[in-house]
Amino acid sequence: MDERFKSAAQMGDMNMTYTLIQEDPYLLDRIDCIPFIDTPLHIAASFGHVQFATEIMRLKPSFARKLNQQGFSPMHLALQNGQTMMVLRFLDYQKDLVRVQGREGKTPLHHVAEEGDVDLLIKFLSACPLSIQDVTIRSETALHIAVKNYQIDVLDFLLGGLRRSFHKGSNIQEKKIINWKDEEGNTALHIAAATNQPHITKKLQQVYSLLEQKDLSHLLKFPNPKMTI
């Protein structure tokens, strides 16, 4: 990519960007042809240049889903760099950007579950409820990630949402999520028991009880011995 364009993205300089486009009308198209690249949107997202990033998305919407060479989308980079306003602009622009799978299949939702950012988690799930279904390359849900990273507040919110769904009667998908097993055959409850998290184990058991499972003991006896946290 043209070094002048990189500089414009780093500074959020829209005037320079249009000067470059006037010189080369296919500038954005050529960038988009590269499968994995730090686009101007990736750069602007990292620096938190919200207006610049919004204009670039308007000109080339596909950049919002493109991964760079490290396997991250612009929204991933905004999260990693603490650019909350940029993250929220991405969410406003297209709600399902929270489902874009980056490196190792992790989505922006998985990132906030891992980091314990409950405020963003609430916003993500309110905007795109189906994002709770996404799994990593290890077949981990946001529940697995929250338990593995000892994020009790995140788990409380996720379980609260599942319980509300149970009471409403629309619990088929919720049952699937709470019973989901990672690639080693472990549910979130297995992981909580195996890592000695009694508080979390109790919370998960309470949700399982809503599934009318009379005997929970089998869920605790055999967490996968090969499991690595």
Short mmCIF file of C-alpha atoms in Angstrom, two decimals:
data_model
loop_
_atom_site.label_atom_id
_atom_site.label_comp_id
_atom_site.label_asym_id
_atom_site.label_seq_id
_atom_site.Cartn_x
_atom_site.Cartn_y
_atom_site.Cartn_z
CA MET A 1 0.00 0.00 0.00
CA ASP A 2 1.14 3.53 -0.79
CA GLU A 3 3.11 4.91 2.17
CA ARG A 4 1.25 8.21 1.80
CA PHE A 5 -2.03 6.36 2.27
CA LYS A 6 -0.69 4.64 5.40
CA SER A 7 0.30 8.02 6.77
CA ALA A 8 -3.12 9.49 5.93
CA ALA A 9 -4.83 6.62 7.78
CA GLN A 10 -2.56 7.03 10.80
CA MET A 11 -3.41 10.74 10.98
CA GLY A 12 -7.05 10.42 9.93
CA ASP A 13 -6.37 12.77 7.01
CA MET A 14 -9.34 12.50 4.67
CA ASN A 15 -8.14 15.32 2.40
CA MET A 16 -4.94 13.44 1.62
CA THR A 17 -6.97 10.29 1.00
CA TYR A 18 -9.09 11.98 -1.65
CA THR A 19 -5.99 13.49 -3.22
CA LEU A 20 -4.57 9.97 -3.58
CA ILE A 21 -7.86 8.67 -4.98
CA GLN A 22 -7.84 11.45 -7.56
CA GLU A 23 -4.37 10.34 -8.59
CA ASP A 24 -5.42 6.69 -8.72
CA PRO A 25 -9.17 5.94 -8.82
CA TYR A 26 -8.45 2.19 -8.40
CA LEU A 27 -6.41 2.67 -5.24
CA LEU A 28 -8.97 1.07 -2.89
CA ASP A 29 -9.78 -1.71 -5.35
CA ARG A 30 -6.13 -2.74 -5.58
CA ILE A 31 -5.89 -2.93 -1.80
CA ASP A 32 -9.04 -5.00 -1.67
CA CYS A 33 -7.59 -7.52 -4.12
CA ILE A 34 -4.95 -8.53 -1.57
CA PRO A 35 -6.38 -11.37 0.56
CA PHE A 36 -4.74 -10.40 3.86
CA ILE A 37 -3.57 -6.85 4.45
CA ASP A 38 -3.66 -3.95 6.88
CA THR A 39 -6.10 -1.76 5.00
CA PRO A 40 -6.48 1.95 5.76
CA LEU A 41 -9.50 0.90 7.82
CA HIS A 42 -7.37 -1.41 9.97
CA ILE A 43 -4.91 1.41 10.57
CA ALA A 44 -7.58 4.02 11.33
CA ALA A 45 -9.37 1.59 13.68
CA SER A 46 -6.17 1.04 15.65
CA PHE A 47 -5.70 4.79 16.06
CA GLY A 48 -9.37 5.48 16.79
CA HIS A 49 -10.01 7.82 13.86
CA VAL A 50 -13.78 7.32 13.84
CA GLN A 51 -14.79 9.76 11.10
CA PHE A 52 -11.98 8.68 8.79
CA ALA A 53 -12.84 5.01 9.32
CA THR A 54 -16.52 5.67 8.66
CA GLU A 55 -15.71 7.34 5.35
CA ILE A 56 -13.43 4.48 4.31
CA MET A 57 -16.18 1.96 5.13
CA ARG A 58 -18.60 3.96 3.03
CA LEU A 59 -16.18 3.93 0.09
CA LYS A 60 -15.14 0.29 0.47
CA PRO A 61 -17.51 -1.69 2.73
CA SER A 62 -15.60 -4.96 2.24
CA PHE A 63 -12.66 -3.61 4.27
CA ALA A 64 -14.73 -4.00 7.46
CA ARG A 65 -14.58 -7.82 7.15
CA LYS A 66 -11.08 -8.20 5.76
CA LEU A 67 -8.39 -9.79 7.93
CA ASN A 68 -4.82 -8.55 8.09
CA GLN A 69 -1.74 -10.77 7.98
CA GLN A 70 -2.07 -11.44 11.71
CA GLY A 71 -5.65 -12.62 11.28
CA PHE A 72 -7.50 -9.62 12.69
CA SER A 73 -10.34 -7.50 11.34
CA PRO A 74 -10.54 -3.74 11.91
CA MET A 75 -12.99 -4.32 14.77
CA HIS A 76 -10.58 -6.75 16.42
CA LEU A 77 -7.84 -4.12 16.25
CA ALA A 78 -10.07 -1.42 17.67
CA LEU A 79 -10.81 -3.70 20.64
CA GLN A 80 -7.16 -4.60 21.15
CA ASN A 81 -6.20 -0.93 21.20
CA GLY A 82 -8.97 0.16 23.55
CA GLN A 83 -10.74 2.30 20.93
CA THR A 84 -14.25 1.93 22.35
CA MET A 85 -15.87 4.67 20.27
CA MET A 86 -14.47 3.05 17.15
CA VAL A 87 -15.84 -0.32 18.24
CA LEU A 88 -19.30 1.18 18.75
CA ARG A 89 -19.17 2.83 15.33
CA PHE A 90 -18.48 -0.57 13.76
CA LEU A 91 -21.44 -1.95 15.68
CA ASP A 92 -23.68 0.86 14.44
CA TYR A 93 -22.44 0.41 10.88
CA GLN A 94 -23.13 -3.32 10.70
CA LYS A 95 -24.27 -5.29 13.70
CA ASP A 96 -22.98 -8.67 12.60
CA LEU A 97 -19.38 -7.44 12.48
CA VAL A 98 -19.25 -8.86 16.02
CA ARG A 99 -19.42 -12.29 14.31
CA VAL A 100 -16.39 -11.84 12.06
CA GLN A 101 -14.01 -14.67 12.90
CA GLY A 102 -10.40 -13.67 13.17
CA ARG A 103 -7.34 -15.57 14.29
CA GLU A 104 -8.20 -19.00 15.72
CA GLY A 105 -11.85 -18.33 14.95
CA LYS A 106 -12.23 -15.75 17.71
CA THR A 107 -14.86 -13.09 17.17
CA PRO A 108 -15.07 -9.65 18.77
CA LEU A 109 -17.63 -11.18 21.14
CA HIS A 110 -15.10 -13.80 22.21
CA HIS A 111 -12.56 -11.03 22.78
CA VAL A 112 -14.77 -9.11 25.21
CA ALA A 113 -15.74 -12.34 26.99
CA GLU A 114 -12.04 -13.13 27.46
CA GLU A 115 -11.20 -9.62 28.64
CA GLY A 116 -14.22 -9.31 30.93
CA ASP A 117 -15.72 -6.23 29.27
CA VAL A 118 -19.33 -6.66 30.34
CA ASP A 119 -20.48 -3.28 28.98
CA LEU A 120 -19.41 -4.16 25.44
CA LEU A 121 -20.67 -7.72 25.86
CA ILE A 122 -24.15 -6.37 26.65
CA LYS A 123 -24.05 -4.07 23.62
CA PHE A 124 -22.82 -6.84 21.31
CA LEU A 125 -25.46 -9.35 22.35
CA SER A 126 -28.24 -6.75 22.30
CA ALA A 127 -27.28 -5.79 18.75
CA CYS A 128 -26.63 -9.32 17.50
CA PRO A 129 -28.06 -12.06 19.75
CA LEU A 130 -27.01 -14.84 17.36
CA SER A 131 -23.36 -14.05 18.02
CA ILE A 132 -23.62 -16.18 21.18
CA GLN A 133 -23.66 -19.23 18.87
CA ASP A 134 -20.22 -18.63 17.38
CA VAL A 135 -17.36 -20.95 18.32
CA THR A 136 -13.58 -20.83 17.96
CA ILE A 137 -11.44 -23.37 16.12
CA ARG A 138 -11.37 -25.25 19.42
CA SER A 139 -15.17 -25.34 19.40
CA GLU A 140 -15.31 -22.97 22.38
CA THR A 141 -18.33 -20.77 22.99
CA ALA A 142 -18.24 -17.47 24.85
CA LEU A 143 -19.28 -19.49 27.93
CA HIS A 144 -16.20 -21.69 27.66
CA ILE A 145 -13.98 -18.65 27.23
CA ALA A 146 -15.49 -16.82 30.20
CA VAL A 147 -15.01 -19.84 32.48
CA LYS A 148 -11.45 -20.51 31.30
CA ASN A 149 -10.53 -16.89 32.00
CA TYR A 150 -12.32 -16.69 35.38
CA GLN A 151 -14.61 -13.91 34.15
CA ILE A 152 -17.42 -14.24 36.67
CA ASP A 153 -19.23 -11.02 35.69
CA VAL A 154 -19.29 -12.10 32.04
CA LEU A 155 -20.59 -15.50 33.02
CA ASP A 156 -23.29 -13.96 35.22
CA PHE A 157 -24.57 -11.90 32.31
CA LEU A 158 -24.48 -14.80 29.84
CA LEU A 159 -26.23 -17.16 32.24
CA GLY A 160 -28.79 -14.49 33.11
CA GLY A 161 -29.66 -14.20 29.46
CA LEU A 162 -29.98 -17.96 29.12
CA ARG A 163 -32.22 -18.18 32.20
CA ARG A 164 -34.50 -15.45 30.85
CA SER A 165 -34.78 -17.37 27.60
CA PHE A 166 -35.70 -20.55 29.47
CA HIS A 167 -38.50 -18.78 31.29
CA LYS A 168 -39.84 -17.42 28.03
CA GLY A 169 -40.00 -20.96 26.70
CA SER A 170 -37.72 -20.37 23.70
CA ASN A 171 -35.00 -22.59 25.09
CA ILE A 172 -34.00 -24.96 22.28
CA GLN A 173 -30.99 -22.91 21.22
CA GLU A 174 -30.17 -22.04 24.82
CA LYS A 175 -30.03 -25.73 25.75
CA LYS A 176 -27.68 -26.29 22.84
CA ILE A 177 -25.36 -23.52 24.04
CA ILE A 178 -25.25 -24.58 27.69
CA ASN A 179 -24.59 -28.20 26.68
CA TRP A 180 -22.07 -27.36 23.97
CA LYS A 181 -18.80 -29.30 24.18
CA ASP A 182 -15.42 -28.05 23.05
CA GLU A 183 -13.06 -30.17 20.94
CA GLU A 184 -11.99 -32.11 24.04
CA GLY A 185 -15.56 -32.94 24.99
CA ASN A 186 -15.87 -30.44 27.83
CA THR A 187 -18.87 -28.27 28.58
CA ALA A 188 -18.45 -25.03 30.50
CA LEU A 189 -19.49 -26.95 33.62
CA HIS A 190 -16.75 -29.53 33.06
CA ILE A 191 -14.18 -26.74 32.88
CA ALA A 192 -15.47 -24.99 36.01
CA ALA A 193 -15.29 -28.26 37.97
CA ALA A 194 -11.86 -29.19 36.61
CA THR A 195 -10.37 -25.79 37.48
CA ASN A 196 -11.83 -25.66 41.00
CA GLN A 197 -14.24 -22.79 40.52
CA PRO A 198 -17.05 -23.74 42.95
CA HIS A 199 -18.87 -20.40 42.64
CA ILE A 200 -19.09 -20.72 38.87
CA THR A 201 -19.88 -24.43 39.10
CA LYS A 202 -22.88 -23.64 41.31
CA LYS A 203 -24.15 -21.00 38.90
CA LEU A 204 -23.90 -23.40 35.98
CA GLN A 205 -25.65 -26.12 37.95
CA GLN A 206 -28.55 -23.76 38.59
CA VAL A 207 -28.97 -23.24 34.87
CA TYR A 208 -28.74 -26.96 34.20
CA SER A 209 -31.51 -27.49 36.74
CA LEU A 210 -33.75 -25.39 34.54
CA LEU A 211 -33.20 -27.94 31.81
CA GLU A 212 -34.91 -30.47 34.10
CA GLN A 213 -31.88 -32.72 34.33
CA LYS A 214 -32.51 -34.78 37.46
CA ASP A 215 -28.94 -35.99 37.97
CA LEU A 216 -26.06 -33.57 37.49
CA SER A 217 -23.42 -35.82 38.99
CA HIS A 218 -22.45 -37.36 35.64
CA LEU A 219 -21.64 -33.90 34.35
CA LEU A 220 -19.02 -33.44 37.06
CA LYS A 221 -17.43 -36.90 37.26
CA PHE A 222 -15.51 -37.06 34.05
CA PRO A 223 -14.05 -33.78 32.86
CA ASN A 224 -11.61 -34.62 30.10
CA PRO A 225 -8.26 -35.44 31.77
CA LYS A 226 -6.38 -34.04 28.76
CA MET A 227 -8.02 -30.66 29.10
CA THR A 228 -5.56 -27.77 29.15
CA ILE A 229 -6.62 -24.36 30.42
#
